[in-house]
Coordinates of C-alpha atoms and ligand atoms in Angstrom, one line a residue:
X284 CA 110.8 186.0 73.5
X285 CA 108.6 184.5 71.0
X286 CA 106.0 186.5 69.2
X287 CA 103.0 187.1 70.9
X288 CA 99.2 186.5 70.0
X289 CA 95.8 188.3 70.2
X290 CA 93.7 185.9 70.9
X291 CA 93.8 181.2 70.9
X292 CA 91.5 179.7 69.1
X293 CA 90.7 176.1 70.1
X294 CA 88.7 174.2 67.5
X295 CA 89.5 174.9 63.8
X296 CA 86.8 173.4 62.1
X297 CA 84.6 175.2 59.3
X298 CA 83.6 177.7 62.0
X299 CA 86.9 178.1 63.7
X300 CA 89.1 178.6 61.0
X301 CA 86.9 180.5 59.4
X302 CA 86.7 183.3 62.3
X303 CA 90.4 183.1 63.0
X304 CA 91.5 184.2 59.3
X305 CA 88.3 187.0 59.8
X306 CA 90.2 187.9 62.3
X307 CA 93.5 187.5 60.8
X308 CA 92.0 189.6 58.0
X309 CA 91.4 193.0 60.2
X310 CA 94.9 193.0 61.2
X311 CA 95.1 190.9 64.6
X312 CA 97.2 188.1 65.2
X313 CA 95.6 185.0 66.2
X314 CA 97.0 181.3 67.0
X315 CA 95.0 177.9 66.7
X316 CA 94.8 174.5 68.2
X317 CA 92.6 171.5 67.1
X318 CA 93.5 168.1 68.1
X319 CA 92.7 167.0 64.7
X320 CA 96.6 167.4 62.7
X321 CA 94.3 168.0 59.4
X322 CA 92.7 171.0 60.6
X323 CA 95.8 172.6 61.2
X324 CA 97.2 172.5 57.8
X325 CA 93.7 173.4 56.4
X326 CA 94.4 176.8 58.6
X327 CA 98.5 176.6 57.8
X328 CA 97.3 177.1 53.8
X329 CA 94.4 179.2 54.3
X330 CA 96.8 181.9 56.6
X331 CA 98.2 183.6 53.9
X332 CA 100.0 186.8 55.1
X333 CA 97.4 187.2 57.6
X334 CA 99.6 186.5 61.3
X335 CA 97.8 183.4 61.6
X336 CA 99.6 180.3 63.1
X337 CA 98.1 176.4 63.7
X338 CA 100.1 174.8 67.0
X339 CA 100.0 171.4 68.3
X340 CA 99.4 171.7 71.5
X341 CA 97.6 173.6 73.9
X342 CA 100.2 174.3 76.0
X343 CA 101.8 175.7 73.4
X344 CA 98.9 177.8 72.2
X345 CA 98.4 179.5 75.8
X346 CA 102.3 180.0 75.8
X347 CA 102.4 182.1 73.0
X348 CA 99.5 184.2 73.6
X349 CA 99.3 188.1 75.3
X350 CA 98.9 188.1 79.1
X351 CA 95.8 188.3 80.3
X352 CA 95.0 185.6 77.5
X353 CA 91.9 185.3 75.9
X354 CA 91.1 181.6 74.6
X355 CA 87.8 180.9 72.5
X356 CA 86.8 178.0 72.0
X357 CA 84.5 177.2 68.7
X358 CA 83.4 173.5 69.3
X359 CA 80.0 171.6 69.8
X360 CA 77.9 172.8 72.7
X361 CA 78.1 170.3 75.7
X362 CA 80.9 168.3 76.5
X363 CA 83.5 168.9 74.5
X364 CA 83.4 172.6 75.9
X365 CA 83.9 171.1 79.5
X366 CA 87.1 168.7 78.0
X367 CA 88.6 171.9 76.4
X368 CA 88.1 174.1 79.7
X369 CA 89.9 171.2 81.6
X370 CA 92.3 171.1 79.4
X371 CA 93.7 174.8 79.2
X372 CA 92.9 175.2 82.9
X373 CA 96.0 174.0 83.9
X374 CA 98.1 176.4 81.9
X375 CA 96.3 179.3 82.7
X376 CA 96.1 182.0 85.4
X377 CA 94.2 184.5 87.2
X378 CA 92.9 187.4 84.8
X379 CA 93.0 184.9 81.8
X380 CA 89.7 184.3 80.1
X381 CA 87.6 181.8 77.9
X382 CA 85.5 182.8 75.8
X383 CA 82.5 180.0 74.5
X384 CA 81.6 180.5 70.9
X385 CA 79.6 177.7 70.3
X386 CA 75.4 177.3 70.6
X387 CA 76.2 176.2 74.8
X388 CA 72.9 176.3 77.4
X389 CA 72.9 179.1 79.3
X390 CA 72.7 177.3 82.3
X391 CA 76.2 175.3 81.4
X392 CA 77.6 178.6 80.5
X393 CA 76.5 179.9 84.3
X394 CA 77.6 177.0 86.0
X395 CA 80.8 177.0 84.0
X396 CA 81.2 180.5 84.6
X397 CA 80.9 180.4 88.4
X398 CA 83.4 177.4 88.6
X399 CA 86.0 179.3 86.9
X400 CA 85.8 182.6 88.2
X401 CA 86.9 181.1 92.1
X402 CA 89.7 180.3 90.0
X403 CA 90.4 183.9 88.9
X404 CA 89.1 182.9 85.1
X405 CA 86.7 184.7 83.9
X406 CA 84.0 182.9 81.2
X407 CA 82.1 185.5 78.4
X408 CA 79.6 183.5 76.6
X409 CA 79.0 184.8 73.1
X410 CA 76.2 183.8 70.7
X411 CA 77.8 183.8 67.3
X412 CA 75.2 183.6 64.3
X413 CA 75.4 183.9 60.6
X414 CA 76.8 180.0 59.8
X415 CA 80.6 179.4 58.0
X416 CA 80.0 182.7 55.4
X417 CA 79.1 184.9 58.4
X418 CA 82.2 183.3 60.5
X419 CA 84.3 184.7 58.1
X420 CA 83.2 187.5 56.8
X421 CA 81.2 189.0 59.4
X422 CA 79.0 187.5 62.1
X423 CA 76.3 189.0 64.5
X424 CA 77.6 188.2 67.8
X425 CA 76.5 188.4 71.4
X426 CA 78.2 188.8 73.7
X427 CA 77.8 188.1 77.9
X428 CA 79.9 187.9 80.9
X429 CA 82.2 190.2 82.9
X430 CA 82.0 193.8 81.5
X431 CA 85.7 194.3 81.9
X432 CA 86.5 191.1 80.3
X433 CA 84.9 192.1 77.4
X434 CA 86.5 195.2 77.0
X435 CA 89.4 193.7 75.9
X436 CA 88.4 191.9 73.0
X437 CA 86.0 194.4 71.9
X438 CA 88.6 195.8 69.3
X439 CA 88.7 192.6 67.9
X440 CA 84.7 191.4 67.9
X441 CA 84.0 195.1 66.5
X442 CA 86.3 194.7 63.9
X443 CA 85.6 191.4 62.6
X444 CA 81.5 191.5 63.1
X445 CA 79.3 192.4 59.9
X446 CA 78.6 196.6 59.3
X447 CA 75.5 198.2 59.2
X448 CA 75.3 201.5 57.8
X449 CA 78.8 201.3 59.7
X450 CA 77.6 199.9 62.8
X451 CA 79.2 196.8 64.3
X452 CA 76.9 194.0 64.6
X453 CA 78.3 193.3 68.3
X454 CA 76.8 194.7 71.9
X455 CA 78.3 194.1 75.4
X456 CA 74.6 192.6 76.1
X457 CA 75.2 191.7 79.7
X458 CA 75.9 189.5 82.7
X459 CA 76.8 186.1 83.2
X460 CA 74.9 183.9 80.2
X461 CA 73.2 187.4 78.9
X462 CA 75.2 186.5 75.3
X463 CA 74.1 182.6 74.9
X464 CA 70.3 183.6 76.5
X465 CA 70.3 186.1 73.5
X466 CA 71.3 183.2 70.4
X467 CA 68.6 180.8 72.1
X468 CA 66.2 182.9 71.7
X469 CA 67.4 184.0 68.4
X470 CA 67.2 180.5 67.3
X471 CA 63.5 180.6 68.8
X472 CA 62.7 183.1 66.1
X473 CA 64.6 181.8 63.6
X474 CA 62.7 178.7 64.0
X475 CA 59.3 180.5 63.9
X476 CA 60.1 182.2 61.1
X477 CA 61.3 179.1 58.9
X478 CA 58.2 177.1 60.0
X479 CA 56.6 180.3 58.7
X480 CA 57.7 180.1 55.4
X481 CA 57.8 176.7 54.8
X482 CA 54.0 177.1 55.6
X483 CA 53.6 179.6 52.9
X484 CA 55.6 176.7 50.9
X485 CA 53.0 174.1 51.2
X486 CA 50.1 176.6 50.6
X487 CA 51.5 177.4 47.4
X488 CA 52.8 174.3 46.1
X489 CA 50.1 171.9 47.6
X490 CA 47.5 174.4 47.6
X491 CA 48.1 176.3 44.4
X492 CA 50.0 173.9 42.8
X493 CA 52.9 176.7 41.7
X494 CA 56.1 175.0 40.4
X495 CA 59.6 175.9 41.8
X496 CA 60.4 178.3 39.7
X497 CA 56.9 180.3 40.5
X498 CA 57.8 179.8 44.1
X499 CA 61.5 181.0 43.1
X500 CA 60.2 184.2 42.2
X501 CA 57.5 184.7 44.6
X502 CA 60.0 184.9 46.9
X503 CA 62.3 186.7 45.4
X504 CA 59.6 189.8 44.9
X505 CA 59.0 189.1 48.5
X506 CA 62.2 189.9 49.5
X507 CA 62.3 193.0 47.5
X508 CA 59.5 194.6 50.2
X509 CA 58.9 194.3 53.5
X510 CA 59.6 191.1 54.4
X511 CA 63.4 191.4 52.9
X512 CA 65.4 189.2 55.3
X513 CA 68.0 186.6 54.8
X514 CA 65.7 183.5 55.2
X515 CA 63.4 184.7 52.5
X516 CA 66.2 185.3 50.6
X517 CA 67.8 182.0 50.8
X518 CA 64.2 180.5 50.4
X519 CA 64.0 181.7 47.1
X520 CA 67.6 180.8 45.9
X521 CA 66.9 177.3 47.1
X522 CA 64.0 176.8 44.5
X523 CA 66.2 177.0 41.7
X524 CA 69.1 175.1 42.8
X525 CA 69.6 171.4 40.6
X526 CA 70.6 168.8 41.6
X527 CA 74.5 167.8 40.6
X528 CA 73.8 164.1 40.5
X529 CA 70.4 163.8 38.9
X530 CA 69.6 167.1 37.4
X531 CA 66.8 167.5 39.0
X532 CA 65.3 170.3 41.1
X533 CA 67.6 169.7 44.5
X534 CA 64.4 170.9 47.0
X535 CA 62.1 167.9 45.6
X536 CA 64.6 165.2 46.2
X537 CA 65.1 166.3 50.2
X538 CA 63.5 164.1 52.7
X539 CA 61.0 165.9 54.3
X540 CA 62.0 165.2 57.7
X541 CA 63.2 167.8 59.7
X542 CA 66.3 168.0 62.4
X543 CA 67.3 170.2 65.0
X544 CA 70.5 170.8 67.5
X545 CA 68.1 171.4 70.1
X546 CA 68.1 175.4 70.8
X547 CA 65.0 176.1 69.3
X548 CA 63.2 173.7 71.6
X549 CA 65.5 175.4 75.1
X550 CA 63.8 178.5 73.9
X551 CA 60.2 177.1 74.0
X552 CA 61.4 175.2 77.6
X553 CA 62.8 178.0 79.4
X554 CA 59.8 180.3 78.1
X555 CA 57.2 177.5 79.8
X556 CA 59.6 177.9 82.4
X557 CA 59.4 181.7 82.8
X558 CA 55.5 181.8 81.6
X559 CA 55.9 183.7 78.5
X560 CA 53.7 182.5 75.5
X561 CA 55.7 182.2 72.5
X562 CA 53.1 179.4 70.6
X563 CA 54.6 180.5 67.2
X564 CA 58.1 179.0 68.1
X565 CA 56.6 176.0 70.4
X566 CA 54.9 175.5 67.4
X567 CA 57.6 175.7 65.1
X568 CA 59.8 173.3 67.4
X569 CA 56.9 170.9 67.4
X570 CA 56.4 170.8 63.6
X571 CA 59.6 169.9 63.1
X572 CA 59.2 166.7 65.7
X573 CA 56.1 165.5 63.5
X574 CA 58.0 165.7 60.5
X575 CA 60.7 163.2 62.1
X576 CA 57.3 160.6 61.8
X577 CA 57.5 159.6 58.7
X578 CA 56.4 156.3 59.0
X579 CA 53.8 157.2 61.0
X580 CA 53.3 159.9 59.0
X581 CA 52.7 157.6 55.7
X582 CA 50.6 155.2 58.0
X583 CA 48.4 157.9 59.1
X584 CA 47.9 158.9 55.0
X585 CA 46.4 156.0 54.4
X586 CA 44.1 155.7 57.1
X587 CA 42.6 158.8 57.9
X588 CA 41.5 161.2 54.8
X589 CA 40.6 164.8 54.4
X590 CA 40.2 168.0 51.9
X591 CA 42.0 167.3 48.7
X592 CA 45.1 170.2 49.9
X593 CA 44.0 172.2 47.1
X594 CA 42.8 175.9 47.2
X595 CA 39.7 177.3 45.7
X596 CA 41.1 180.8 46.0
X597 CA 42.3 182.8 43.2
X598 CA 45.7 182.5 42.9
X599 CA 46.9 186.4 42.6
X600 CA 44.2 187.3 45.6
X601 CA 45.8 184.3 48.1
X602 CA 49.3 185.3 46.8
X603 CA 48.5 188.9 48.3
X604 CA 46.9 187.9 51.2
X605 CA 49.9 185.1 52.0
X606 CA 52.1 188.3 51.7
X607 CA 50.7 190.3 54.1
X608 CA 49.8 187.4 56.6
X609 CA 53.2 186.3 56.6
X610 CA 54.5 189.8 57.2
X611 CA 52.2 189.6 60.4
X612 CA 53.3 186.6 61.5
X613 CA 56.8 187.4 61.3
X614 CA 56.0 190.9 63.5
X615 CA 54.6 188.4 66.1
X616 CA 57.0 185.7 66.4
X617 CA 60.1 188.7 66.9
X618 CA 57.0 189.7 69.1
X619 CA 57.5 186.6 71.3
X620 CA 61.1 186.7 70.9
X621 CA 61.6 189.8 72.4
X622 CA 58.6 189.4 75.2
X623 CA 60.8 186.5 76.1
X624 CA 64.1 188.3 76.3
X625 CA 62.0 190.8 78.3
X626 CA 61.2 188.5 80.9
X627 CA 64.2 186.7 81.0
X628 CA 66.4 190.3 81.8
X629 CA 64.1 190.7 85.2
X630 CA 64.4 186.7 86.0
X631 CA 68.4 186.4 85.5
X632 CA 69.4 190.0 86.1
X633 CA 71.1 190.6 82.4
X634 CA 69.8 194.2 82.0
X635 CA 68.8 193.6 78.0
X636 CA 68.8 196.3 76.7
X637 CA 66.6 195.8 73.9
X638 CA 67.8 198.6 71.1
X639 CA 70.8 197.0 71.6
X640 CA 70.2 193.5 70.3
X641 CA 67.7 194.5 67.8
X642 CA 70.6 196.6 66.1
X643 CA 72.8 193.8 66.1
X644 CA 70.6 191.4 64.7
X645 CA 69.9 193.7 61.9
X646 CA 73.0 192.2 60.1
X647 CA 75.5 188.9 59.9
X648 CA 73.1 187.2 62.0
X649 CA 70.3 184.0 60.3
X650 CA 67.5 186.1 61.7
X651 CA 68.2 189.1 59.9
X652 CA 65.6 191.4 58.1
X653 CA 64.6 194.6 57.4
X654 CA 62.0 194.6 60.4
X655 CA 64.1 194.8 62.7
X656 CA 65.3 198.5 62.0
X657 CA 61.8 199.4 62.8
X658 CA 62.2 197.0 66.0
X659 CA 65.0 199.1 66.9
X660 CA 63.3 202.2 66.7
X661 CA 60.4 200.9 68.4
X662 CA 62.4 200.3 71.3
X663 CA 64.9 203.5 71.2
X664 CA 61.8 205.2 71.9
X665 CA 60.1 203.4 74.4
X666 CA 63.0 200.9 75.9
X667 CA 60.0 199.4 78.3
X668 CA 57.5 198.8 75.9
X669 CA 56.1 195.4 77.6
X670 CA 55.2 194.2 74.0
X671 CA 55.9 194.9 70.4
X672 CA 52.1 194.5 70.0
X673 CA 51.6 197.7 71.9
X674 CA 53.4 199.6 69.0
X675 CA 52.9 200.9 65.6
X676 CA 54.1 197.3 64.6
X677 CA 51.0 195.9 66.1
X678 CA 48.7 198.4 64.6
X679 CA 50.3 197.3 61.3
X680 CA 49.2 193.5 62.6
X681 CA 46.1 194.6 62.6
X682 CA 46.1 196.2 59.6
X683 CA 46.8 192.6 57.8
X684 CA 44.5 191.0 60.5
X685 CA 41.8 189.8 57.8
X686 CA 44.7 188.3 55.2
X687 CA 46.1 186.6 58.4
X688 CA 42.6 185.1 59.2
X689 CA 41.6 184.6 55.2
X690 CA 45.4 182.2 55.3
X691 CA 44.8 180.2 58.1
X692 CA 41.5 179.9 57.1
X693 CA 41.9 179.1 53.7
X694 CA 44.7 176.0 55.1
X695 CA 42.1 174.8 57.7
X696 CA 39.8 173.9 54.9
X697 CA 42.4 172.8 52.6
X698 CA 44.0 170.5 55.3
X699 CA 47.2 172.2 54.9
X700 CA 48.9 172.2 58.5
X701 CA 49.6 175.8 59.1
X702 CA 50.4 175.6 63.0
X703 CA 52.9 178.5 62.9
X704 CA 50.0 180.9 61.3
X705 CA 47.4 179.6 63.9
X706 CA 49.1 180.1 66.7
X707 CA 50.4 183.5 65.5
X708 CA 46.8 184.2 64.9
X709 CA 45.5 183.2 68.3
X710 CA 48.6 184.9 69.8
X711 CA 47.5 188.0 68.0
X712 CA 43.6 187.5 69.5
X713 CA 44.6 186.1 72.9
X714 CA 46.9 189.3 73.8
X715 CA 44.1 192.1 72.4
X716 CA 41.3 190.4 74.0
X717 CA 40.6 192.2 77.5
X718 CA 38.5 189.3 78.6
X719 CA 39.5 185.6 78.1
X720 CA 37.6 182.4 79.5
X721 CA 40.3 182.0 82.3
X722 CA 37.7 182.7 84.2
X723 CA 35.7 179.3 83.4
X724 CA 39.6 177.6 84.4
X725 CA 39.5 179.0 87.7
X726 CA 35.9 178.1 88.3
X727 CA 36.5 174.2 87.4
X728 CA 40.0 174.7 89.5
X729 CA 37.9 175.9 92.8
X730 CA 35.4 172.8 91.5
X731 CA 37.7 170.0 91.7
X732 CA 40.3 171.3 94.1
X733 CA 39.2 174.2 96.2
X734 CA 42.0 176.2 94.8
X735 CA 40.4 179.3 95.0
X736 CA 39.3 182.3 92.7
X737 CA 39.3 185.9 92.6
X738 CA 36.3 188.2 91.8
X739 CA 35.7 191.2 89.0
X740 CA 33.8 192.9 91.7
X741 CA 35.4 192.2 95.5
X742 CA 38.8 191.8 96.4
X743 CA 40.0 188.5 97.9
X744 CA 40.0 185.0 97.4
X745 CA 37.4 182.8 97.3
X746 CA 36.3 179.3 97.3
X747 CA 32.8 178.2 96.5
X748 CA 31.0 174.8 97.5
X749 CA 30.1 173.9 94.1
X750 CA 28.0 171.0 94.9
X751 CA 25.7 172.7 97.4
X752 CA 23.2 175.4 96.5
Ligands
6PG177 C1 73.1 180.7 63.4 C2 72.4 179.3 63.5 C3 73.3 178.3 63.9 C4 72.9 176.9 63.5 C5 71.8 176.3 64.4 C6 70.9 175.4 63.6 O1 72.6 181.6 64.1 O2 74.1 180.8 62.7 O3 71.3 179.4 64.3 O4 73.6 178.5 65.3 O5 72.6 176.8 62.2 O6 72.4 175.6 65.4 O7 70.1 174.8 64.6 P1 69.3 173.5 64.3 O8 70.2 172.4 64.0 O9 68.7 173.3 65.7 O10 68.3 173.8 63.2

C-alpha cells in the first residue's frame, strides 16, 4: 500500500507551496498537485526531508491521501475554485472534504458548499491572511464550515498558524461561510487602515514637507507605542527602501494609482446590504477607485485650484496630534469591522464569537496590532457589547477627539483629501449623537411620498398633508 498523506494541496504557487512545506515543517505529511510541471519541481527542491511530495495528477493526489481526505485548494478566488472542485469530485467520496484557501465570496463558498454536501462532501471555507511569509511561517487563519470537519484538520491548522504568547492564531469560527465572511471583513479593515496611513502620508509629506527618511522614522517611533501593528510597521520600512535600478528612493518612483482584488469593496457591499455603517472602509474602497483616475485626475489639476497643500501648523504639535488622531481612527475602523461581523452573525447564523477572532487576528494576520489585545478583552468581558464605542476604547476616542478634529481640520484647509479621517470623525459624532436630523428625512419622505413618520411624543404612524394648512 503506498504511503499515505495528511492532507492534498491543489495549487502550488507562492502561497501553496509555501503552506505545504509549513506544514511539512510541523511534522505532517502533505502531497501537491498544480497543473503547471514547474511548480512541482519548485516544491520537489524546496521539500527537503520534510514528507512533502509534488504529483501529476489529481487522481493521483486523492489516491494517495488518508480516508476521509482532506484536499485544499490555494488558487484565485472565482473560477478556478469551481474547475478544481469539478475536477477532484469525481475521485472522491462521501466524508471527503475540500477545504477553500483562497480570498472566495462568501456567497460562492455557500452555494458551493450546499452543492457538495448532497454529495456527502463537506466544504470549510478558511480565510488565510498574512501574504507568502505568513504562508509559511505562520498565518492567521479562519476557519468556517462543518464543526466535525474541522476537527480533523485542527492538529494541523494549530500547528502550522502563527503563536501568540503560545496561542494558535486559528478558531473554529463557525457555520457555512463564517471563515471567508471573517477575511472580508478583515480586508475591510485592512483597507481602512491603509487609507488611514497613507492619509497621515500626504499630511506629512505634502503638508509638512518631511522627507522619506523623516517619514521613516516617524513611523517607526509610531510603531514603538500604541499604534504598533504590522501595517505601520511595514510603512516605515517602505520609506527607506532604494530603488535597485535607479537608486533612488523606491516609494517616489510608484505610480500612485491604486489596485484592489475586490474584497475590500464586498465588505463595504454586503455592509449597505446589511445596513451597517462602516464609512471609514467605504471610504477607503472609494479612495483607491479615484486614484485609478489619473488622467482625470491630472485634468482636473489644471483646471480647478485650491490651498497650496501646505500646513501652517507647527510641525512637532501636528506630528502629536496626527498620532493620536490616527490612533482614534484606527479604534473606529476595527469599530466598524467588528459592528459588521456583529450583524452579520444574527443575519447568516455564524455564532461569531467575537473574543475569538480578535485573538486570532492578534498575530500572522495583515491586520495585526497591538489594539486588538485590548479588543479581546473588551469583548471577553462583555461578548454582546453592540459597539466597541460603548467601551473604554471609545472613551479613549474621545479622549483624542480634539487631535482627531484639529487633523481633519487642518487637511480640509490644506486641501489634503483626508476621507478616511472624515468619515471616522463623522462616524465618531454620528454614533454619540442622541439626536440626528433623520427627522427632517422623514419629514421630506412623508412630503413627497406619503411614506409616513413616527412621533417623539405619540405612538404610531403618521402622514401629514404637507400642502394644506
Ligand atoms: C491578507 C491579504 C491578502 C491579499 C489581499 C489584497 O490578509 O493576507 O488581505 O488576502 O493581499 O487580497 O487585496 P487587494 O488586492 O484587494 O488589495
Amino acid at each position: 500500500m503506498p504511503e499515505q498523506f495528511d492532507i492534498g494541496i491543489v495549487g502550488l504557487g507562492v502561497m501553496g507551496r509555501n503552506f505545504a512545506l509549513n506544514i511539512g515543517d510541523h511534522g505532517f505529511s502533505v502531497i501537491g498537485y498544480d497543473r503547471n510541471i514547474s511548480k512541482l519541481q519548485d516544491l520537489r527542491l524546496a521539500a527537503g526531508e520534510r514528507k512533502v511530495l509534488a504529483v501529476e495528477s489529481i487522481e493521483q493526489l486523492v489516491g494517495m491521501l488518508k480516508v476521509p481526505r482532506s484536499v485544499m485548494m490555494l488558487v484565485p478566488a472565482g473560477p478556478p475554485v469551481d474547475a478544481i472542485i469539478q475536477e477532484v469530485l469525481p475521485f472522491l467520496e462521501p466524508g471527503d472534504m475540500f477545504i477553500d484557501g483562497g480570498n472566495s465570496h462568501f456567497t460562492d463558498t455557500n452555494t458551493r458548499a450546499q452543492h457538495l454536501i448532497k454529495k456527502g462532501i463537506y466544504l470549510l471555507g478558511v480565510g488565510i491572511s498574512g501574504g507568502e511569509h505568513g504562508a509559511r511561517f505562520g498565518p492567521s487563519l479562519m476557519p468556517g464550515g462543518d464543526k466535525e470537519a474541522y476537527e480533523r484538520v485542527r492538529p494541523i491548522f494549530e500547528a502550522v498558524a502563527a503563536k501568540v504568547d503560545g496561542e494558535p492564531c486559528v478558531r473554529y469560527l463557525g457555520s457555512g461561510s463564517a471563515g471567508h465572511y471573517v477575511k472580508m471583513v478583515h480586508n475591510g479593515i485592512e483597507y481602512g487602515i491603509m487609507q488611514l496611513i497613507s492619509e497621515t502620508y500626504d499630511l506629512m509629506k505634502r503638508g509638512l514637507g518631511l522627507t522619506n527618511d523623516e517619514l521613516h522614522s516617524v513611523y517607526d517611533q509610531w510603531n514603538q507605542g500604541e499604534i504598533n501593528s504590522y501595517l505601520i510597521e511595514i510603512t516605515s520600512r517602505i520609506f527607506t527602501r532604494a530603488d535597485d535600478k535607479t537608486g533612488k528612493r523606491l516609494i517616489d518612483l510608484i505610480l500612485d494609482e491604486a489596485r484592489q482584488k475586490g474584497t475590500g469593496k464586498w465588505a463595504s457591499q454586503d455592509a449597505m446590504e446589511l445596513q451597517v455603517p462602516i464609512p471609514t472602509i467605504d471610504s477607503a474602497v472609494s479612495a483607491r477607485d479615484l486614484s485609478a483616475y489619473k488622467a482625470e485626475r491630472e485634468e482636473a489639476n489644471r483646471k480647478l485650484s485650491g490651498p497650496e497643500a501646505a500646513l501652517k501648523e507647527d510641525r512637532d504639535t501636528f506630528l502629536k496630534q496626527l498620532r493620536n488622531a490616527f490612533y482614534s481612527a484606527m479604534i473606529i475602523t476595527y469599530t466598524q469591522g467588528m459592528a459588521l461581523l456583529t450583524r452579520a452573525s444574527r443575519e447568516y447564523h455564524y455564532n461569531l464569537v467575537l473574543e475569538d477572532i480578535a485573538a486570532i487576528w492578534r498575530g500572522g494576520c495583515i491586520i495585526r496590532a497591538a489594539l486588538l489585545e485590548r479588543i479581546r478583552t473588551v469583548y471577553q468581558e462583555n461578548a454582546d457589547l453592540p459597539n466597541l464605542l460603548l467601551s473604554e476604547l471609545g472613551e479613549e476616542v474621545a479622549q483624542r477627539q480634539d487631535d482627531l478634529r484639529g487633523v481633519v481640520e487642518s487637511a480640509a484647509r490644506a486641501g489634503i483629501p483626508a476621507p478616511a479621517f472624515m468619515a471616522s470623525l463623522a462616524y465618531f459624532d454620528g454614533y454619540r449623537s442622541a439626536w440626528l436630523p433623520a427627522n427632517l428625512i422623514q419629514a421630506q419622505r412623508d412630503y413627497f411620498g406619503a411614506h409616513t413618520y413616527e412621533r417623539v411624543d405619540i405612538k404610531g404612524v403618521f402622514h401629514t398633508q404637507w400642502e394644506q394648512g
